[in-house]
DNA sequence: ATGAAAGCGCTAACAG
DNA sequence: CTGTTAGCGCTTTCAT
């Protein structure tokens, strides 16, 4: 009886029952000061009684805003992505925004398709993490008339609105930690797909070494692909070298995980035979054996920061912020003084 | 010039430029057989040239469908949740559905608020993982006129449309594995907030023991709260017992992680001094020391299955499926024969 | 303080 | 085959 055929109760149904116009209902429900308190109360009571709830789709059509942001990530099953997304969602939710999730599996074409699809869905803004498209968004954002912010953009060239971990500085700090422990033969295991983050971390590595007057050894610079297996393979290569490096800086924790696994398998003690340091500080890293020294990326904060930037852009702020987040060195037991 | 003030190009703009009615444009763009091939081609070309893209909001208002599903989870930073969500999103995306993410931090009130909010946003269906509300949705789904499916419902009482891991059977299998290794003094570390899954796993534990003619020992049944710390505390309690249990079945991998940490700290060898088995098979579990024997929950598949069920319901299928997924015993090095 | 009317961009009868 | 006409449910001038 209270329900029409189409299902949900509309503003008009409430208006009829309350004996007012549907415009009045619309105003009353949103607490407009134009409506008298008694009317407002009566309308609200009736709406409540009838189980009314707004149709956000209809509202969006007239206001032109959906209060929704799109988030495109490589894979939500990735622990780093999950942490960042949690921060994004939390901040957005606090501000009354919903989050539409889209995954692109690190494929640039899919990434662009997802962005286009989100735009069709009318999102007020788009956030893309670990973009493989990057700079192209400068024109796309304007053309689509939708603000876009990048989080850990992986394409060189830069983008005005983005938040990124300080890869160079953090990597440098990691290697300095090794230098402080007396290490001089320090290897680096990177990532073969020239991500911007990988170039930057290698640059930080080289910077730290050359600043300390340590010559770069090409044989000490290897590539893996962010799997434990590839990390183990690279470790094997390094283990066969003479002289063997006494410390290894890895592109990320997953790579370091492989080095640790190889070391245990070959009875190479960590950190006595060589020190190992990672990057990310995944939850698992503190539970490895030995617990991994690493650079912590503040995932939640980075997500919040990116969401904040995006909502600012949506609100019309003109700020073109290139936020750089600091990484934090977390010293655990996988690094130690040289020659122990 | 090609753009109107409001920003985006509309169907009417294309119609004007192409010299047809906007209805024709609408049909042509969707490939309606009613429109002649030449007209269709011309319209498509013009739309393309003008950078047109549909306004899904407007479309939804008339069709009454948004091709969007809502997913409410406890926390997207949780690795299990991330795995399941990946499966949901993948399946939904393949079928042309977008996913709106909402988190509720395991709070029943927030969970209900999120469901209500998703409904306002016009989602075609809702999927809630690890629900703390459960059975109440029977009436809510009807009242809201939106299909709801539950994944790993944590409230006893059941719900018609849900997919759940076979907790009883899987736990039973885990304990049987221990029994087969010769263990008789087998402890269980559960979870203090009576989740349905925890009750079921304990039930499986008890079933396995009594079926094997092993009497239940109340002192061997403890509660933790799914943190490594609480797992370690429970392990300490068990270690102080005489006789000490020779094996521990943990509610989940995180709890087992704590047991492993405590064991290493106290020089209790795993599995020689006691065997440890978990539940979930998180990514990290294979990298622990020793690698953890556990029950694998097929996260991706569970997500896909739940999404499939939901999309079926949305399509109007009448099936009320209570899908039960099998867990898989993964034997690694944290379990071994008794007395070694 | 309230109502009447217009319109957001689209789909879907109904005509022709 | 194509155009005309109504809305979908809401917000928002503009009157009163």
Short mmCIF file of N, CA, C and O in Angstrom, two decimals, chain B residues 241-300:
data_model
loop_
_atom_site.label_atom_id
_atom_site.label_comp_id
_atom_site.label_asym_id
_atom_site.label_seq_id
_atom_site.Cartn_x
_atom_site.Cartn_y
_atom_site.Cartn_z
N UNK B 241 51.31 -25.92 30.74
CA UNK B 241 50.48 -27.06 31.14
C UNK B 241 51.29 -28.35 31.29
O UNK B 241 52.27 -28.56 30.59
N UNK B 242 50.85 -29.22 32.21
CA UNK B 242 51.43 -30.56 32.31
C UNK B 242 50.29 -31.57 32.29
O UNK B 242 49.43 -31.50 33.17
N UNK B 243 50.27 -32.47 31.32
CA UNK B 243 51.23 -32.53 30.24
C UNK B 243 50.94 -31.46 29.20
O UNK B 243 49.81 -31.07 29.01
N UNK B 244 51.98 -31.03 28.54
CA UNK B 244 51.86 -30.01 27.51
C UNK B 244 51.25 -30.62 26.25
O UNK B 244 51.55 -31.78 25.93
N UNK B 245 50.41 -29.89 25.56
CA UNK B 245 49.89 -30.43 24.29
C UNK B 245 51.03 -30.63 23.29
O UNK B 245 52.03 -29.92 23.34
N UNK B 246 50.87 -31.58 22.40
CA UNK B 246 51.91 -31.82 21.39
C UNK B 246 51.54 -31.19 20.06
O UNK B 246 52.31 -31.25 19.11
N UNK B 247 50.34 -30.61 20.01
CA UNK B 247 49.91 -29.97 18.76
C UNK B 247 48.87 -28.91 19.06
O UNK B 247 48.12 -29.02 20.03
N UNK B 248 48.85 -27.86 18.23
CA UNK B 248 47.89 -26.77 18.41
C UNK B 248 47.21 -26.46 17.08
O UNK B 248 47.87 -26.23 16.07
N UNK B 249 45.88 -26.45 17.13
CA UNK B 249 45.10 -26.03 15.96
C UNK B 249 44.65 -24.61 16.26
O UNK B 249 44.01 -24.36 17.28
N UNK B 250 44.99 -23.68 15.37
CA UNK B 250 44.66 -22.27 15.61
C UNK B 250 43.49 -21.84 14.72
O UNK B 250 43.38 -22.27 13.57
N UNK B 251 42.68 -20.94 15.26
CA UNK B 251 41.52 -20.41 14.54
C UNK B 251 41.92 -19.85 13.18
O UNK B 251 41.21 -20.00 12.21
N UNK B 252 43.07 -19.15 13.13
CA UNK B 252 43.54 -18.67 11.83
C UNK B 252 45.07 -18.50 11.82
O UNK B 252 45.73 -18.69 12.83
N UNK B 253 45.58 -18.12 10.66
CA UNK B 253 47.02 -18.03 10.48
C UNK B 253 47.66 -16.97 11.35
O UNK B 253 48.79 -17.12 11.82
N UNK B 254 46.94 -15.87 11.57
CA UNK B 254 47.51 -14.79 12.37
C UNK B 254 47.74 -15.26 13.81
O UNK B 254 48.75 -14.96 14.43
N UNK B 255 46.79 -16.03 14.31
CA UNK B 255 46.94 -16.60 15.64
C UNK B 255 48.14 -17.56 15.65
O UNK B 255 48.97 -17.53 16.57
N UNK B 256 48.23 -18.38 14.63
CA UNK B 256 49.33 -19.35 14.54
C UNK B 256 50.68 -18.63 14.47
O UNK B 256 51.68 -19.09 15.04
N UNK B 257 50.67 -17.51 13.80
CA UNK B 257 51.87 -16.68 13.70
C UNK B 257 52.39 -16.34 15.09
O UNK B 257 53.60 -16.41 15.38
N UNK B 258 51.47 -15.97 15.97
CA UNK B 258 51.85 -15.65 17.35
C UNK B 258 52.42 -16.86 18.07
O UNK B 258 53.39 -16.74 18.84
N UNK B 259 51.83 -18.00 17.81
CA UNK B 259 52.32 -19.23 18.44
C UNK B 259 53.74 -19.52 17.97
O UNK B 259 54.61 -19.86 18.77
N UNK B 260 53.96 -19.35 16.68
CA UNK B 260 55.29 -19.58 16.13
C UNK B 260 56.30 -18.62 16.74
O UNK B 260 57.43 -19.01 17.10
N UNK B 261 55.92 -17.35 16.85
CA UNK B 261 56.82 -16.35 17.42
C UNK B 261 57.17 -16.71 18.86
O UNK B 261 58.34 -16.68 19.26
N UNK B 262 56.16 -17.07 19.63
CA UNK B 262 56.40 -17.46 21.03
C UNK B 262 57.32 -18.68 21.09
O UNK B 262 58.24 -18.74 21.91
N UNK B 263 57.08 -19.62 20.22
CA UNK B 263 57.88 -20.84 20.23
C UNK B 263 59.35 -20.55 19.99
O UNK B 263 60.22 -21.07 20.68
N UNK B 264 59.61 -19.69 19.03
CA UNK B 264 61.00 -19.38 18.72
C UNK B 264 61.65 -18.67 19.89
O UNK B 264 62.79 -18.97 20.27
N UNK B 265 60.91 -17.77 20.47
CA UNK B 265 61.37 -17.01 21.61
C UNK B 265 61.76 -17.92 22.77
O UNK B 265 62.73 -17.69 23.48
N UNK B 266 60.96 -18.95 22.97
CA UNK B 266 61.17 -19.85 24.11
C UNK B 266 61.95 -21.11 23.73
O UNK B 266 62.00 -22.07 24.50
N UNK B 267 62.51 -21.09 22.53
CA UNK B 267 63.25 -22.26 22.06
C UNK B 267 62.43 -23.54 22.06
O UNK B 267 62.95 -24.63 22.33
N UNK B 268 61.17 -23.38 21.80
CA UNK B 268 60.33 -24.57 21.60
C UNK B 268 60.39 -24.84 20.11
O UNK B 268 60.05 -23.97 19.30
N UNK B 269 60.84 -26.02 19.73
CA UNK B 269 61.00 -26.30 18.32
C UNK B 269 59.67 -26.71 17.68
O UNK B 269 58.91 -27.48 18.26
N UNK B 270 59.42 -26.18 16.50
CA UNK B 270 58.23 -26.54 15.73
C UNK B 270 58.71 -27.30 14.51
O UNK B 270 59.56 -26.77 13.78
N UNK B 271 58.28 -28.51 14.26
CA UNK B 271 57.21 -29.23 14.94
C UNK B 271 57.69 -30.22 16.01
O UNK B 271 56.87 -30.94 16.56
N UNK B 272 59.01 -30.28 16.29
CA UNK B 272 59.49 -31.30 17.22
C UNK B 272 58.86 -31.20 18.60
O UNK B 272 58.46 -32.21 19.18
N UNK B 273 58.78 -29.99 19.14
CA UNK B 273 58.20 -29.86 20.47
C UNK B 273 56.68 -29.78 20.44
O UNK B 273 56.00 -30.27 21.33
N UNK B 274 56.20 -29.12 19.47
CA UNK B 274 54.76 -29.18 19.19
C UNK B 274 54.49 -28.77 17.76
O UNK B 274 55.22 -27.98 17.16
N UNK B 275 53.44 -29.34 17.22
CA UNK B 275 53.02 -29.01 15.85
C UNK B 275 52.04 -27.85 15.91
O UNK B 275 51.29 -27.70 16.87
N UNK B 276 52.05 -27.05 14.85
CA UNK B 276 51.14 -25.91 14.79
C UNK B 276 50.45 -25.90 13.43
O UNK B 276 51.09 -26.07 12.39
N UNK B 277 49.13 -25.70 13.45
CA UNK B 277 48.39 -25.62 12.20
C UNK B 277 47.44 -24.43 12.24
O UNK B 277 46.87 -24.13 13.29
N UNK B 278 47.33 -23.73 11.12
CA UNK B 278 46.49 -22.53 11.07
C UNK B 278 45.27 -22.70 10.19
O UNK B 278 44.83 -23.83 9.92
N UNK B 279 44.75 -21.58 9.72
CA UNK B 279 43.56 -21.59 8.88
C UNK B 279 43.54 -20.30 8.08
O UNK B 279 43.67 -19.22 8.66
N UNK B 280 43.42 -20.39 6.79
CA UNK B 280 43.33 -19.28 5.83
C UNK B 280 44.29 -19.44 4.66
O UNK B 280 43.94 -19.19 3.52
N UNK B 281 45.56 -19.80 5.01
CA UNK B 281 46.64 -19.79 4.03
C UNK B 281 46.84 -18.42 3.42
O UNK B 281 46.72 -18.22 2.21
N UNK B 282 47.18 -17.48 4.28
CA UNK B 282 47.56 -16.15 3.81
C UNK B 282 48.86 -16.27 3.04
O UNK B 282 49.61 -17.22 3.22
N UNK B 283 49.14 -15.29 2.23
CA UNK B 283 50.38 -15.29 1.45
C UNK B 283 51.60 -15.45 2.35
O UNK B 283 52.53 -16.17 2.03
N UNK B 284 51.56 -14.79 3.49
CA UNK B 284 52.74 -14.82 4.35
C UNK B 284 53.00 -16.18 4.97
O UNK B 284 54.14 -16.50 5.33
N UNK B 285 51.98 -17.02 5.08
CA UNK B 285 52.10 -18.26 5.84
C UNK B 285 53.16 -19.21 5.29
O UNK B 285 53.83 -19.92 6.03
N UNK B 286 53.31 -19.20 3.98
CA UNK B 286 54.31 -20.06 3.38
C UNK B 286 55.72 -19.53 3.62
O UNK B 286 56.70 -20.24 3.44
N UNK B 287 55.81 -18.28 4.03
CA UNK B 287 57.13 -17.68 4.23
C UNK B 287 57.52 -17.57 5.69
O UNK B 287 58.54 -16.99 6.02
N UNK B 288 56.71 -18.10 6.57
CA UNK B 288 57.05 -18.08 7.99
C UNK B 288 58.13 -19.12 8.26
O UNK B 288 58.48 -19.90 7.37
N UNK B 289 58.61 -19.12 9.49
CA UNK B 289 59.63 -20.08 9.83
C UNK B 289 59.18 -20.86 11.05
O UNK B 289 59.11 -20.31 12.13
N UNK B 290 58.85 -22.12 10.95
CA UNK B 290 58.81 -22.87 9.68
C UNK B 290 57.55 -22.53 8.90
O UNK B 290 56.59 -22.04 9.48
N UNK B 291 57.57 -22.81 7.60
CA UNK B 291 56.38 -22.60 6.79
C UNK B 291 55.18 -23.29 7.43
O UNK B 291 55.31 -24.42 7.91
N UNK B 292 54.07 -22.61 7.45
CA UNK B 292 52.92 -23.04 8.23
C UNK B 292 51.98 -24.01 7.51
O UNK B 292 51.54 -23.75 6.39
N UNK B 293 51.70 -25.12 8.16
CA UNK B 293 50.66 -26.02 7.68
C UNK B 293 49.33 -25.34 7.99
O UNK B 293 49.16 -24.78 9.06
N UNK B 294 48.40 -25.39 7.05
CA UNK B 294 47.17 -24.62 7.24
C UNK B 294 46.04 -25.14 6.34
O UNK B 294 46.24 -26.05 5.54
N UNK B 295 44.87 -24.55 6.52
CA UNK B 295 43.74 -24.84 5.64
C UNK B 295 43.59 -23.67 4.69
O UNK B 295 43.46 -22.53 5.13
N UNK B 296 43.64 -23.93 3.42
CA UNK B 296 43.51 -22.84 2.45
C UNK B 296 42.05 -22.53 2.18
O UNK B 296 41.25 -23.39 1.88
N UNK B 297 41.73 -21.26 2.31
CA UNK B 297 40.42 -20.80 1.87
C UNK B 297 40.62 -20.25 0.46
O UNK B 297 41.45 -19.38 0.26
N UNK B 298 39.87 -20.73 -0.52
CA UNK B 298 40.03 -20.25 -1.89
C UNK B 298 39.44 -18.85 -2.03
O UNK B 298 38.32 -18.70 -2.50
N UNK B 299 40.20 -17.86 -1.62
CA UNK B 299 39.67 -16.50 -1.53
C UNK B 299 39.10 -15.98 -2.84
O UNK B 299 37.96 -15.52 -2.90
N UNK B 300 39.91 -16.07 -3.88
CA UNK B 300 39.47 -15.55 -5.17
C UNK B 300 38.19 -16.24 -5.63
O UNK B 300 37.22 -15.59 -6.01
#
